[in-house]
Short mmCIF file of C-alpha atoms in Angstrom, two decimals:
data_model
loop_
_atom_site.label_atom_id
_atom_site.label_comp_id
_atom_site.label_asym_id
_atom_site.label_seq_id
_atom_site.Cartn_x
_atom_site.Cartn_y
_atom_site.Cartn_z
CA UNK A 1 -55.14 -7.28 42.46
CA UNK A 2 -58.48 -6.01 43.79
CA UNK A 3 -61.15 -8.32 45.12
CA UNK A 4 -63.39 -8.43 42.04
CA UNK A 5 -60.45 -9.23 39.80
CA UNK A 6 -59.41 -11.94 42.29
CA UNK A 7 -62.89 -13.50 42.12
CA UNK A 8 -62.59 -13.63 38.33
CA UNK A 9 -59.07 -15.08 38.52
CA UNK A 10 -60.31 -17.80 40.88
CA UNK A 11 -63.01 -18.78 38.40
CA UNK A 12 -65.89 -17.78 40.64
CA UNK A 13 -67.85 -15.50 38.34
CA UNK A 14 -70.27 -16.93 35.77
CA UNK A 15 -72.76 -14.15 34.85
CA UNK A 16 -73.37 -10.58 35.98
CA UNK A 17 -76.01 -7.95 35.19
CA UNK A 18 -73.74 -4.88 35.19
CA UNK A 19 -70.08 -5.78 35.50
CA UNK A 20 -68.63 -2.27 35.65
CA UNK A 21 -70.90 -1.16 38.46
CA UNK A 22 -70.46 -4.45 40.31
CA UNK A 23 -66.69 -4.14 40.01
CA UNK A 24 -66.74 -0.58 41.33
CA UNK A 25 -68.98 -1.39 44.30
CA UNK A 26 -67.22 -4.60 45.30
CA UNK A 27 -63.71 -3.14 45.00
CA UNK A 28 -64.68 -0.09 47.06
CA UNK A 29 -66.30 -2.23 49.80
CA UNK A 30 -69.75 -0.71 49.22
CA UNK A 31 -71.62 -3.89 48.31
CA UNK A 32 -74.25 -5.13 50.74
CA UNK A 33 -75.04 -8.53 49.32
CA UNK A 34 -77.07 -11.58 50.27
CA UNK A 35 -76.86 -15.30 49.65
CA UNK A 36 -79.81 -17.52 50.50
CA UNK A 37 -79.66 -20.91 52.26
CA UNK A 38 -82.81 -23.03 52.31
CA UNK A 39 -83.01 -25.15 55.47
CA UNK A 40 -83.57 -28.58 53.87
CA UNK A 41 -81.28 -30.39 56.38
CA UNK A 42 -79.81 -29.88 59.82
CA UNK A 43 -76.33 -29.23 58.47
CA UNK A 44 -74.69 -27.34 55.63
CA UNK A 45 -72.77 -29.49 53.17
CA UNK A 46 -69.52 -29.25 51.27
CA UNK A 47 -71.69 -28.00 48.42
CA UNK A 48 -72.20 -24.75 50.38
CA UNK A 49 -68.46 -24.17 50.55
CA UNK A 50 -68.30 -21.83 47.59
CA UNK A 51 -70.98 -19.55 49.01
CA UNK A 52 -69.42 -19.50 52.49
CA UNK A 53 -65.88 -18.78 51.32
CA UNK A 54 -67.21 -16.19 48.86
CA UNK A 55 -68.94 -14.34 51.71
CA UNK A 56 -65.75 -14.48 53.75
CA UNK A 57 -63.62 -13.10 50.90
CA UNK A 58 -65.99 -10.20 50.27
CA UNK A 59 -66.29 -9.40 53.96
CA UNK A 60 -62.49 -9.31 54.26
CA UNK A 61 -62.52 -6.70 51.46
CA UNK A 62 -64.93 -4.47 53.43
CA UNK A 63 -68.25 -5.54 51.91
CA UNK A 64 -71.22 -6.50 54.09
CA UNK A 65 -72.76 -9.98 53.80
CA UNK A 66 -76.38 -10.78 54.59
CA UNK A 67 -76.90 -14.49 55.24
CA UNK A 68 -80.53 -15.20 54.34
CA UNK A 69 -81.94 -18.26 56.10
CA UNK A 70 -84.79 -19.59 53.99
CA UNK A 71 -87.26 -20.41 56.75
CA UNK A 72 -90.09 -19.33 54.43
CA UNK A 73 -88.92 -20.52 51.00
CA UNK A 74 -88.02 -23.95 52.42
CA UNK A 75 -91.71 -24.46 53.04
CA UNK A 76 -92.23 -24.33 49.25
CA UNK A 77 -89.07 -25.99 47.91
CA UNK A 78 -86.81 -24.89 45.06
CA UNK A 79 -87.40 -26.90 41.86
CA UNK A 80 -84.01 -25.90 40.40
CA UNK A 81 -81.87 -28.92 39.54
CA UNK A 82 -84.58 -31.32 40.70
CA UNK A 83 -86.30 -34.13 38.84
CA UNK A 84 -88.93 -34.51 41.55
CA UNK A 85 -90.60 -32.47 44.25
CA UNK A 86 -88.66 -31.92 47.49
CA UNK A 87 -89.85 -33.50 50.70
CA UNK A 88 -92.20 -31.23 52.62
CA UNK A 89 -90.75 -30.23 56.01
CA UNK A 90 -92.63 -29.08 59.09
CA UNK A 91 -92.07 -25.58 60.48
CA UNK A 92 -90.43 -27.16 63.54
CA UNK A 93 -87.94 -29.05 61.34
CA UNK A 94 -87.14 -25.89 59.39
CA UNK A 95 -86.60 -23.81 62.54
CA UNK A 96 -84.26 -26.49 63.94
CA UNK A 97 -82.29 -26.63 60.70
CA UNK A 98 -81.98 -22.84 60.61
CA UNK A 99 -80.40 -22.80 64.09
CA UNK A 100 -77.90 -25.45 62.99
CA UNK A 101 -76.98 -23.36 59.92
CA UNK A 102 -76.33 -20.27 62.05
CA UNK A 103 -73.80 -22.06 64.25
CA UNK A 104 -71.90 -23.41 61.26
CA UNK A 105 -71.85 -20.09 59.36
CA UNK A 106 -70.22 -18.37 62.31
CA UNK A 107 -67.04 -20.32 61.60
CA UNK A 108 -66.73 -18.48 58.29
CA UNK A 109 -68.45 -15.11 58.68
CA UNK A 110 -68.12 -12.45 61.37
CA UNK A 111 -71.56 -11.39 62.57
CA UNK A 112 -72.39 -8.42 64.77
CA UNK A 113 -73.15 -4.72 64.72
CA UNK A 114 -71.72 -3.14 61.57
CA UNK A 115 -70.61 -6.55 60.32
CA UNK A 116 -72.51 -9.41 58.70
CA UNK A 117 -76.24 -9.79 59.30
CA UNK A 118 -78.36 -12.92 59.47
CA UNK A 119 -82.04 -12.73 58.53
CA UNK A 120 -84.80 -15.31 58.04
CA UNK A 121 -87.30 -14.86 55.22
CA UNK A 122 -89.94 -16.57 57.33
CA UNK A 123 -90.18 -13.21 59.16
CA UNK A 124 -91.79 -11.59 56.11
CA UNK A 125 -92.95 -14.38 53.81
CA UNK A 126 -95.10 -16.30 56.32
CA UNK A 127 -97.18 -13.24 57.20
CA UNK A 128 -97.96 -12.23 53.61
CA UNK A 129 -101.61 -12.03 52.62
CA UNK A 130 -102.04 -14.09 49.45
CA UNK A 131 -104.37 -11.72 47.64
CA UNK A 132 -102.36 -8.65 48.61
CA UNK A 133 -99.17 -10.34 47.38
CA UNK A 134 -100.80 -11.22 44.06
CA UNK A 135 -101.90 -7.60 43.60
CA UNK A 136 -98.52 -6.22 44.60
CA UNK A 137 -96.12 -8.40 42.61
CA UNK A 138 -98.32 -10.51 40.29
CA UNK A 139 -98.45 -7.87 37.50
CA UNK A 140 -94.63 -7.78 37.44
CA UNK A 141 -94.26 -11.42 36.33
CA UNK A 142 -94.95 -12.88 32.90
CA UNK A 143 -96.03 -16.53 33.02
CA UNK A 144 -94.60 -16.96 29.51
CA UNK A 145 -91.17 -15.80 30.70
CA UNK A 146 -91.35 -17.93 33.83
CA UNK A 147 -92.07 -21.07 31.84
CA UNK A 148 -89.01 -20.37 29.68
CA UNK A 149 -86.81 -20.34 32.79
CA UNK A 150 -84.39 -23.28 32.90
CA UNK A 151 -85.40 -24.22 36.44
CA UNK A 152 -88.98 -24.83 35.25
CA UNK A 153 -88.33 -26.19 31.75
CA UNK A 154 -86.48 -29.25 33.05
CA UNK A 155 -89.47 -30.17 35.22
CA UNK A 156 -92.29 -29.65 32.73
CA UNK A 157 -92.16 -33.21 31.33
CA UNK A 158 -92.37 -34.92 34.70
CA UNK A 159 -94.71 -32.41 36.26
CA UNK A 160 -94.25 -29.10 38.08
CA UNK A 161 -96.52 -28.45 41.04
CA UNK A 162 -98.19 -25.08 41.50
CA UNK A 163 -96.48 -24.93 44.91
CA UNK A 164 -93.02 -25.03 43.30
CA UNK A 165 -94.12 -22.65 40.52
CA UNK A 166 -94.36 -19.95 43.20
CA UNK A 167 -90.73 -20.36 44.24
CA UNK A 168 -89.42 -17.79 41.77
CA UNK A 169 -91.91 -15.22 43.05
CA UNK A 170 -90.90 -15.88 46.66
CA UNK A 171 -87.17 -15.62 45.91
CA UNK A 172 -87.71 -12.47 43.90
CA UNK A 173 -89.74 -10.98 46.74
CA UNK A 174 -86.80 -11.71 49.07
CA UNK A 175 -84.47 -9.44 47.07
CA UNK A 176 -87.17 -6.78 46.77
CA UNK A 177 -87.75 -6.86 50.54
CA UNK A 178 -84.03 -6.89 51.41
CA UNK A 179 -83.36 -4.01 49.03
CA UNK A 180 -86.19 -1.97 50.46
CA UNK A 181 -85.79 -2.75 54.17
CA UNK A 182 -82.07 -3.55 54.54
CA UNK A 183 -80.42 -1.59 51.75
CA UNK A 184 -79.19 -4.81 50.19
CA UNK A 185 -77.98 -3.97 46.68
CA UNK A 186 -76.49 -7.21 45.41
CA UNK A 187 -77.29 -10.92 45.36
CA UNK A 188 -75.11 -13.97 44.81
CA UNK A 189 -76.11 -17.52 43.91
CA UNK A 190 -75.32 -20.57 41.78
CA UNK A 191 -75.79 -20.08 38.04
CA UNK A 192 -78.73 -22.52 38.12
CA UNK A 193 -80.47 -19.69 40.02
CA UNK A 194 -80.01 -17.15 37.23
CA UNK A 195 -83.70 -17.00 36.25
CA UNK A 196 -84.89 -16.68 39.84
CA UNK A 197 -82.36 -13.97 40.59
CA UNK A 198 -83.21 -11.96 37.49
CA UNK A 199 -86.80 -12.07 38.72
CA UNK A 200 -85.79 -10.18 41.86
CA UNK A 201 -83.80 -7.61 39.90
CA UNK A 202 -86.72 -7.03 37.54
CA UNK A 203 -89.25 -6.78 40.39
CA UNK A 204 -87.22 -4.01 42.04
CA UNK A 205 -86.96 -2.11 38.75
CA UNK A 206 -90.69 -2.33 38.10
CA UNK A 207 -91.76 -1.47 41.64
CA UNK A 208 -89.22 1.16 42.53
CA UNK A 209 -88.24 2.65 39.19
CA UNK A 210 -85.14 2.89 37.01
CA UNK A 211 -83.07 4.70 39.63
CA UNK A 212 -83.52 1.81 42.03
CA UNK A 213 -82.57 -0.69 39.33
CA UNK A 214 -79.15 0.95 39.05
CA UNK A 215 -78.47 -0.30 42.56
CA UNK A 216 -79.71 -3.87 42.14
CA UNK A 217 -76.73 -5.91 41.08
CA UNK A 218 -77.02 -9.66 40.40
CA UNK A 219 -73.76 -11.54 40.55
CA UNK A 220 -73.56 -15.30 40.05
CA UNK A 221 -71.11 -17.91 41.17
CA UNK A 222 -70.40 -20.96 39.04
CA UNK A 223 -72.71 -23.94 39.59
CA UNK A 224 -69.68 -26.05 40.51
CA UNK A 225 -70.47 -25.20 44.13
CA UNK A 226 -73.82 -26.90 43.87
CA UNK A 227 -72.25 -30.04 42.44
CA UNK A 228 -69.67 -30.38 45.19
CA UNK A 229 -70.22 -32.29 48.37
CA UNK A 230 -71.76 -35.46 46.94
CA UNK A 231 -70.04 -38.81 47.07
CA UNK A 232 -71.70 -42.12 46.20
CA UNK A 233 -75.03 -40.34 46.41
CA UNK A 234 -74.47 -39.17 49.98
CA UNK A 235 -73.94 -35.61 51.16
CA UNK A 236 -70.63 -34.59 52.73
CA UNK A 237 -71.72 -32.61 55.77
CA UNK A 238 -69.98 -29.81 57.69
CA UNK A 239 -71.36 -31.21 60.95
CA UNK A 240 -68.64 -33.54 62.41
CA UNK A 241 -71.36 -35.78 63.85
CA UNK A 242 -72.65 -36.48 60.34
CA UNK A 243 -69.33 -36.52 58.45
CA UNK A 244 -66.24 -37.02 60.61
CA UNK A 245 -63.23 -34.70 60.07
CA UNK A 246 -61.36 -37.74 58.73
CA UNK A 247 -64.05 -38.56 56.17
CA UNK A 248 -64.30 -34.88 55.26
CA UNK A 249 -60.55 -34.77 54.69
CA UNK A 250 -60.67 -37.97 52.66
CA UNK A 251 -63.45 -36.61 50.42
CA UNK A 252 -61.30 -33.69 49.30
CA UNK A 253 -58.14 -35.84 49.23
CA UNK A 254 -59.86 -38.04 46.64
CA UNK A 255 -61.03 -35.39 44.15
CA UNK A 256 -60.14 -36.09 40.54
CA UNK A 257 -56.84 -34.97 39.06
CA UNK A 258 -58.67 -32.68 36.64
CA UNK A 259 -60.52 -30.87 39.46
CA UNK A 260 -57.96 -30.43 42.22
CA UNK A 261 -56.42 -27.11 41.06
CA UNK A 262 -59.86 -25.73 40.21
CA UNK A 263 -61.05 -26.56 43.73
CA UNK A 264 -57.95 -25.00 45.28
CA UNK A 265 -58.52 -21.78 43.33
CA UNK A 266 -62.21 -21.55 44.17
CA UNK A 267 -62.31 -22.73 47.78
CA UNK A 268 -59.01 -22.04 49.58
CA UNK A 269 -57.45 -18.76 50.62
CA UNK A 270 -53.99 -19.68 49.31
CA UNK A 271 -52.33 -16.90 47.25
CA UNK A 272 -53.00 -17.11 43.53
CA UNK A 273 -49.25 -17.00 42.83
CA UNK A 274 -48.80 -20.19 44.84
CA UNK A 275 -51.73 -21.84 43.07
CA UNK A 276 -50.38 -20.85 39.66
CA UNK A 277 -47.15 -22.63 40.53
CA UNK A 278 -49.12 -25.73 41.65
CA UNK A 279 -51.03 -25.70 38.36
CA UNK A 280 -47.78 -26.81 36.69
CA UNK A 281 -47.54 -29.92 38.85
CA UNK A 282 -48.04 -33.26 37.15
CA UNK A 283 -48.02 -36.96 37.99
CA UNK A 284 -47.46 -37.83 41.64
CA UNK A 285 -47.20 -34.12 42.54
CA UNK A 286 -50.95 -33.91 42.06
CA UNK A 287 -51.30 -36.04 45.19
CA UNK A 288 -49.46 -33.29 47.06
CA UNK A 289 -51.97 -30.78 45.70
CA UNK A 290 -54.85 -32.97 46.89
CA UNK A 291 -53.33 -33.14 50.37
CA UNK A 292 -53.08 -29.35 50.43
CA UNK A 293 -56.71 -28.98 49.31
CA UNK A 294 -57.97 -31.49 51.89
CA UNK A 295 -55.93 -29.95 54.72
CA UNK A 296 -56.92 -26.35 53.95
CA UNK A 297 -60.66 -27.09 53.75
CA UNK A 298 -60.68 -29.36 56.81
CA UNK A 299 -58.88 -26.62 58.71
CA UNK A 300 -61.51 -24.07 57.65
CA UNK A 301 -64.38 -26.24 58.89
CA UNK A 302 -62.94 -28.21 61.82
CA UNK A 303 -59.82 -26.29 62.87
CA UNK A 304 -56.06 -26.91 62.71
CA UNK A 305 -55.96 -29.73 65.23
CA UNK A 306 -58.61 -31.89 63.54
CA UNK A 307 -57.09 -31.20 60.11
CA UNK A 308 -53.67 -32.34 61.33
CA UNK A 309 -55.15 -35.48 62.91
CA UNK A 310 -56.99 -36.36 59.70
CA UNK A 311 -53.89 -35.81 57.60
CA UNK A 312 -51.66 -37.88 59.88
CA UNK A 313 -54.16 -40.75 59.90
CA UNK A 314 -54.59 -40.69 56.13
CA UNK A 315 -50.85 -40.60 55.50
CA UNK A 316 -50.19 -43.45 57.91
CA UNK A 317 -52.90 -45.65 56.41
CA UNK A 318 -51.80 -45.08 52.84
CA UNK A 319 -48.18 -45.84 53.67
CA UNK A 320 -49.21 -49.03 55.50
CA UNK A 321 -48.37 -47.85 59.00
CA UNK A 322 -51.96 -48.43 60.05
CA UNK A 323 -52.45 -45.53 62.49
CA UNK A 324 -56.14 -45.95 63.30
CA UNK A 325 -56.43 -43.44 66.17
CA UNK A 326 -58.18 -40.76 64.11
CA UNK A 327 -60.03 -42.77 61.51
CA UNK A 328 -63.82 -43.29 61.69
CA UNK A 329 -64.62 -46.05 64.16
CA UNK A 330 -67.54 -48.05 65.50
CA UNK A 331 -67.71 -49.62 68.93
CA UNK A 332 -69.94 -52.69 68.90
CA UNK A 333 -72.30 -53.44 71.78
CA UNK A 334 -73.61 -56.69 73.22
CA UNK A 335 -76.82 -56.38 71.18
CA UNK A 336 -74.80 -56.42 67.94
CA UNK A 337 -73.65 -60.01 68.57
CA UNK A 338 -75.58 -63.25 68.05
CA UNK A 339 -74.26 -66.19 70.07
CA UNK A 340 -71.10 -64.21 70.72
CA UNK A 341 -70.21 -63.39 67.08
CA UNK A 342 -71.07 -60.96 64.27
CA UNK A 343 -70.83 -61.63 60.52
CA UNK A 344 -69.08 -59.42 57.97
CA UNK A 345 -72.33 -58.25 56.34
CA UNK A 346 -73.61 -57.02 59.70
CA UNK A 347 -70.29 -55.25 60.30
CA UNK A 348 -70.59 -53.43 56.95
CA UNK A 349 -74.10 -52.23 57.76
CA UNK A 350 -73.31 -51.33 61.37
CA UNK A 351 -70.35 -49.18 60.34
CA UNK A 352 -72.33 -47.46 57.58
CA UNK A 353 -69.92 -48.69 54.92
CA UNK A 354 -72.96 -50.16 53.15
CA UNK A 355 -76.64 -49.35 53.56
CA UNK A 356 -77.83 -52.94 53.45
CA UNK A 357 -76.67 -56.52 53.61
CA UNK A 358 -77.49 -56.90 49.92
CA UNK A 359 -75.19 -54.02 49.04
CA UNK A 360 -72.50 -55.54 51.26
CA UNK A 361 -72.87 -58.90 49.55
CA UNK A 362 -72.41 -57.31 46.11
CA UNK A 363 -69.41 -55.33 47.32
CA UNK A 364 -67.69 -58.47 48.65
CA UNK A 365 -68.46 -60.41 45.48
CA UNK A 366 -66.83 -57.61 43.47
CA UNK A 367 -63.68 -57.87 45.61
CA UNK A 368 -64.21 -54.47 47.27
CA UNK A 369 -63.88 -55.39 50.97
CA UNK A 370 -60.84 -56.31 53.01
CA UNK A 371 -60.23 -56.80 56.72
CA UNK A 372 -56.77 -55.98 58.06
CA UNK A 373 -55.55 -55.87 54.44
CA UNK A 374 -56.89 -59.38 53.65
CA UNK A 375 -59.49 -59.43 50.89
CA UNK A 376 -62.82 -60.88 52.03
CA UNK A 377 -64.11 -63.67 49.78
CA UNK A 378 -66.24 -65.62 52.26
CA UNK A 379 -69.70 -64.13 52.77
CA UNK A 380 -70.10 -66.12 55.99
CA UNK A 381 -66.96 -64.65 57.58
CA UNK A 382 -67.65 -63.78 61.22
CA UNK A 383 -65.83 -62.33 64.23
CA UNK A 384 -66.15 -63.31 67.86
CA UNK A 385 -66.74 -60.76 70.55
CA UNK A 386 -63.72 -61.97 72.50
CA UNK A 387 -61.40 -61.66 69.45
CA UNK A 388 -62.63 -58.12 68.68
CA UNK A 389 -62.21 -57.11 72.33
CA UNK A 390 -58.58 -58.16 72.17
CA UNK A 391 -57.80 -57.14 68.56
CA UNK A 392 -59.94 -54.45 66.84
CA UNK A 393 -60.12 -54.84 63.06
CA UNK A 394 -59.70 -52.37 60.19
CA UNK A 395 -62.36 -52.81 57.53
CA UNK A 396 -61.49 -51.34 54.15
CA UNK A 397 -63.82 -50.54 51.25
CA UNK A 398 -61.97 -50.14 47.98
CA UNK A 399 -58.68 -48.32 48.34
CA UNK A 400 -59.74 -45.21 50.21
CA UNK A 401 -62.41 -45.96 52.86
CA UNK A 402 -61.13 -47.24 56.21
CA UNK A 403 -63.13 -48.00 59.37
CA UNK A 404 -62.02 -49.36 62.75
CA UNK A 405 -64.31 -51.82 64.50
CA UNK A 406 -63.88 -52.65 68.17
CA UNK A 407 -65.89 -53.77 71.24
#
């Protein structure tokens, strides 16, 4: 099976502009493609997994990835999938986030001469003259067509700022610039980006003619990648300082039964024949599939050793052995204690299990907190510093979140 057919079999392809030409270029290793990453945080998330593994697969097949860091477009903010305007970041924040992205991408993609390239659209977007840009690309865009784009339609009722309205033009200009200056002939992105990406393809055709359009291929991954990496409203980060390897493992270990095989197909590098066999698993065997998914993805991001530690800790905890060596932990300091003790609500907030004492109170009232396997029912429960120094406790939220607390 060639690489394009493998991408289809793994469920990664949603829409394409010219499938036969895309198939020919990708299978022959002649695609030079880009995927964009706006620097809205100082770490990539599990939601970027699909893009990162896709770049790795295509590079392994001889194609050349271009990782586009959105230092320029991040200053505008993509309205796609948003009900409100994104927080405006400073240039210093964006530059810092871009550096963090680079370090994390290098775990997946091989950069260097003749290999993958990394570029930052701040290098060309921030120096553009506004009037010159309007004259150069403005005639190529129909406002009527832009307003019909899904990424804008969903925002019209609540309000779409003129700043965000320019995002499609900026993203389209990226593809135009990369095609012209870097020979980039293909772009990938989530299917919620379809309108923006078609804008780039159309801009190249109008500016450079029909012959150029034959080389501008738009290929889309399924939007599932953009929906991954969120749990209880919080991002699951690739940075171990923001999401520990254990919590990362646990996130994937806890995916729903209906999604586990789909995730394994899309995100791991296991052979399709092995995955097809796993697709026949039912009942308790699905837990084995979840362990495989969690281990494989934790290994990709954090390495074999951390993946093994996370798996051992998770297995021990779920079988009641209570191995807490590799679970998330918090060491309390003197300032955390009042008159030598700390109450359970403060423990929940300090560990990050809850964001506030009010949330902790509701969680306890709903029966969702236990300490050393004893359900907490007393909101005034407290722990002395001396007791915690001698015997650390395991705080549990629900059935799947564990946290060790010590002094």
